[in-house]
Tab-separated table of C-alpha atoms in Angstrom:
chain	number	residue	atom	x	y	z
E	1	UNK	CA	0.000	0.000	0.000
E	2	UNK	CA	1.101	3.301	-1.319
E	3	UNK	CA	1.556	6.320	1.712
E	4	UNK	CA	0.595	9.719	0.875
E	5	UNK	CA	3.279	12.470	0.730
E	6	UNK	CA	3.507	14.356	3.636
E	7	UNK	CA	4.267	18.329	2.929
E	8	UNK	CA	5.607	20.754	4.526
E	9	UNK	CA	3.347	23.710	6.774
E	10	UNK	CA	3.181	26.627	4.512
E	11	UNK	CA	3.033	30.421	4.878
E	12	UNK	CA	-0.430	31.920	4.774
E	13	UNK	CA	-0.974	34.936	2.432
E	14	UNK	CA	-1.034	37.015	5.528
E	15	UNK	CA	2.345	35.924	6.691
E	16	UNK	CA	3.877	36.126	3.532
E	17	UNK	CA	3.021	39.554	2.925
E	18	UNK	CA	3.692	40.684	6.493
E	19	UNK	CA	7.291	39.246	5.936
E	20	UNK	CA	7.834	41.219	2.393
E	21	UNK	CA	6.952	44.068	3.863
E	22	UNK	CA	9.266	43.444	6.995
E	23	UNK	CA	12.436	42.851	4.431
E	24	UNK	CA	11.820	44.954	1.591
E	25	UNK	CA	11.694	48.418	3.163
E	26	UNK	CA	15.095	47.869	4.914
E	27	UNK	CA	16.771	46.172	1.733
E	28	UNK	CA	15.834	48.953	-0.883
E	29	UNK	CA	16.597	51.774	1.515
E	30	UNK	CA	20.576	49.816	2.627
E	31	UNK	CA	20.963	49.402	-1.862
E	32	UNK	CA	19.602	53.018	-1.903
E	33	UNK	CA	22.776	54.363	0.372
E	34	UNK	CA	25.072	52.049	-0.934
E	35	UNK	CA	24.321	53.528	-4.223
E	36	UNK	CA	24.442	56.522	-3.374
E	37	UNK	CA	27.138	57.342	-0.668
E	38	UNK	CA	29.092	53.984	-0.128
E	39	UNK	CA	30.132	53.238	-3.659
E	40	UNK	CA	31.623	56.748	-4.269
E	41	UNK	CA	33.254	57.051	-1.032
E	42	UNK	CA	34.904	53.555	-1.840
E	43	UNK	CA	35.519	54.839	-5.244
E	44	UNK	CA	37.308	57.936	-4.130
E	45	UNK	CA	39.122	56.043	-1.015
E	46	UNK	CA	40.329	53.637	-3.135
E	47	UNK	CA	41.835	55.736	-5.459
E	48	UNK	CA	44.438	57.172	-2.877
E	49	UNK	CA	44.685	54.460	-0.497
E	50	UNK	CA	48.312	53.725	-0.209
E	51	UNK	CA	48.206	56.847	0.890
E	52	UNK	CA	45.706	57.244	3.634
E	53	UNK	CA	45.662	55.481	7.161
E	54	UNK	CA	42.551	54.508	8.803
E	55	UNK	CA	43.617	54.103	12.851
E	56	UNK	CA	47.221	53.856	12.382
E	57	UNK	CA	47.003	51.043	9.593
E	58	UNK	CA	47.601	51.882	6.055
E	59	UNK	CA	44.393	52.435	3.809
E	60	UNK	CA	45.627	49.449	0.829
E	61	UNK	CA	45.657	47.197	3.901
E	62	UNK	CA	42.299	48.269	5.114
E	63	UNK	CA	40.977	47.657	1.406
E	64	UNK	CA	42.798	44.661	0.734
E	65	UNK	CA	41.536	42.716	3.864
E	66	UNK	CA	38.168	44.180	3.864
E	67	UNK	CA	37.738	42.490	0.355
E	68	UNK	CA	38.995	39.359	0.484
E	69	UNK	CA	38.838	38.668	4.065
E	70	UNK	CA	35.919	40.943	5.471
E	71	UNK	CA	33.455	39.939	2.251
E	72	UNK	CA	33.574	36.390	2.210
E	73	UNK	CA	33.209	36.143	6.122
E	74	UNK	CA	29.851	38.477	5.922
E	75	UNK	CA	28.515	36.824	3.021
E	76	UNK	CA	29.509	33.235	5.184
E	77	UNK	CA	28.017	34.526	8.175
E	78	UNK	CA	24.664	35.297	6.000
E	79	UNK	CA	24.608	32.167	4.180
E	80	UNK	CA	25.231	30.487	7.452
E	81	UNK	CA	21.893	32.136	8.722
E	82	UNK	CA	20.251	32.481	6.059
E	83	UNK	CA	20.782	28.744	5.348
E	84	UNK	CA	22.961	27.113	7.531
E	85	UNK	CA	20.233	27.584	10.057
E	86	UNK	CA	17.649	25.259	8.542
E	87	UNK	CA	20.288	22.837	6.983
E	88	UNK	CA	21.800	21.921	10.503
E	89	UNK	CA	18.047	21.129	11.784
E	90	UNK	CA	17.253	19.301	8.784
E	91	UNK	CA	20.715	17.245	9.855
E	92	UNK	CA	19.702	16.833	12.976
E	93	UNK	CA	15.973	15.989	12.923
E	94	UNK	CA	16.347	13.306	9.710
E	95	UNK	CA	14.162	14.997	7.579
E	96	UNK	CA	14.079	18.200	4.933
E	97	UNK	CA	12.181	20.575	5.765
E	98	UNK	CA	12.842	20.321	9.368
E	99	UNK	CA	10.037	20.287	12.011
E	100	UNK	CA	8.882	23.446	12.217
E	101	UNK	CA	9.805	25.145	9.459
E	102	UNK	CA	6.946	26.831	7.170
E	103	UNK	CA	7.849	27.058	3.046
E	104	UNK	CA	6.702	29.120	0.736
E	105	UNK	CA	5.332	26.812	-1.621
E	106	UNK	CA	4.250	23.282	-1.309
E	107	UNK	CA	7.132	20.757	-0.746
E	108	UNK	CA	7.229	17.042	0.301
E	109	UNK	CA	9.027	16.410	3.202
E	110	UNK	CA	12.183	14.147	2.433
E	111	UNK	CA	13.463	11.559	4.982
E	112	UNK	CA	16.952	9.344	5.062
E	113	UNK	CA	19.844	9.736	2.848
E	114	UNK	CA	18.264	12.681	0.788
E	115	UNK	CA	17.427	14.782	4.063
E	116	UNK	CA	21.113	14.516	5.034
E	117	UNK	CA	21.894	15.302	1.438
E	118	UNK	CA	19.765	18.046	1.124
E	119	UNK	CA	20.928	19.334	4.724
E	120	UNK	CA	24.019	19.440	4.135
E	121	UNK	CA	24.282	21.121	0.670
E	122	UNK	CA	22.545	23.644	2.438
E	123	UNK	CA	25.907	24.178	4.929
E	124	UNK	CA	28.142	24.078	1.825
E	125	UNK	CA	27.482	27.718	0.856
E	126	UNK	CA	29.126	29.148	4.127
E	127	UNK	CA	31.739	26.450	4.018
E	128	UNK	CA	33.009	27.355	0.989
E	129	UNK	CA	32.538	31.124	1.540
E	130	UNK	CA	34.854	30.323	4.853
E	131	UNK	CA	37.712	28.636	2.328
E	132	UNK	CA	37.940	31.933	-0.099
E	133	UNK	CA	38.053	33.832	3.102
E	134	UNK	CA	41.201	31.753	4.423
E	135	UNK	CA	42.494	32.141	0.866
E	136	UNK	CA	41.951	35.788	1.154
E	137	UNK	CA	44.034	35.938	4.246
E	138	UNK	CA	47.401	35.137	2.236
E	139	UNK	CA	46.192	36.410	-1.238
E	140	UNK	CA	45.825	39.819	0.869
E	141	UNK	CA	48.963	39.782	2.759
E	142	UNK	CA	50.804	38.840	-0.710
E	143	UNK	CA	49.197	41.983	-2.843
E	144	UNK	CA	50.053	44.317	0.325
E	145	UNK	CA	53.531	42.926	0.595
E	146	UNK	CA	53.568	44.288	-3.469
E	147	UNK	CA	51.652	47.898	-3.168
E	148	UNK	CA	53.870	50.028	-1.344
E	149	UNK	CA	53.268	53.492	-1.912
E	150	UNK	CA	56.517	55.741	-3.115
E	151	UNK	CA	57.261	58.942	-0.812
E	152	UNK	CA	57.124	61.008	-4.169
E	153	UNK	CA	53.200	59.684	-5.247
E	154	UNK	CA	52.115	60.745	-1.374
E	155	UNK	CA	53.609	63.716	-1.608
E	156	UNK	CA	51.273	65.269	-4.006
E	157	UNK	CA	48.191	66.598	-2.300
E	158	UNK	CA	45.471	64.313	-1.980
E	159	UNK	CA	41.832	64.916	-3.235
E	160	UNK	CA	39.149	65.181	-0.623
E	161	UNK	CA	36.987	61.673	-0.185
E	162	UNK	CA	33.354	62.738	-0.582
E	163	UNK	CA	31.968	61.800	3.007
E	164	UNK	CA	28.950	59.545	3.797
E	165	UNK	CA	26.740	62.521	4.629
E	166	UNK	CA	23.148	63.056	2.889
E	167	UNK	CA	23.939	64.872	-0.413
């Protein structure tokens, strides 16, 4: 005798709008001021950082960490929320989705071999988002070791880095 699939609890329509409109607001306004203030201050910074100091530590060392270092362990400590999160309880409790968790659409729950599969692909994202941050530790140190800036290239005067004020 054949069992029926089981499925998941999904959102309502209620709860689904109530979280868009919990996580939309705050994500257009934070791509609003990164547009708009962050990515010219970093353009401008950038331009003259061998030549700056932010608390006693050289500006192309400040850049060069906070890309490949400071990046990939935010966007590992997301994905390890975001998804890490649910893929650890679906390890854990046998089964994908885990207890408890609500979907957005309909989906079959998943038990055994596939669970752990499916559990654990979902912990590869910040695993691997950990390993280019390790790699950006040396790649980092490597490219500062290279940029050193010449006496005569600081010495001209250096062009004023639009702040992150409101325009």
């Amino acid at each position: 005798m054949l069992e029926t699939p089981e499925f998941a609890e999904q959102y309502t329509r209620a709860e689904r709008l109530r979280l868009a409109l919990i996580i939309l607001p705050p994500a257009l306004a934070l791509l609003l001021a990164a547009q708009l203030w962050f990515y010219p201050w970093l353009a401008a910074f950038s331009a003259t950082a061998r030549c700056r100091d932010i608390g006693g530590v050289n500006g192309i060392v400040v850049l060069n960490y906070g890309l490949f270092v400071g990046l990939p362990l935010l966007f590992a400590v997301l994905a390890g929320l975001v998804l890490g999160v649910p893929g650890y309880r679906s390890l854990r409790s046998g089964q994908f989705p885990a207890p408890g968790i609500k979907v957005f659409s309909p989906r079959r729950i998943v038990r055994g071999w596939r669970a752990t599969l499916y559990g654990a692909a979902h912990l590869l994202p910040a695993g691997c988002l950990l390993g280019v941050m390790i790699w950006g530790c040396f790649a980092a140190g490597e490219m500062v070791a290279k940029a050193q800036a010449s006496p005569v290239e600081c010495a001209v005067r250096l062009p004023e880095t639009p702040h992150l004020e409101a325009p």
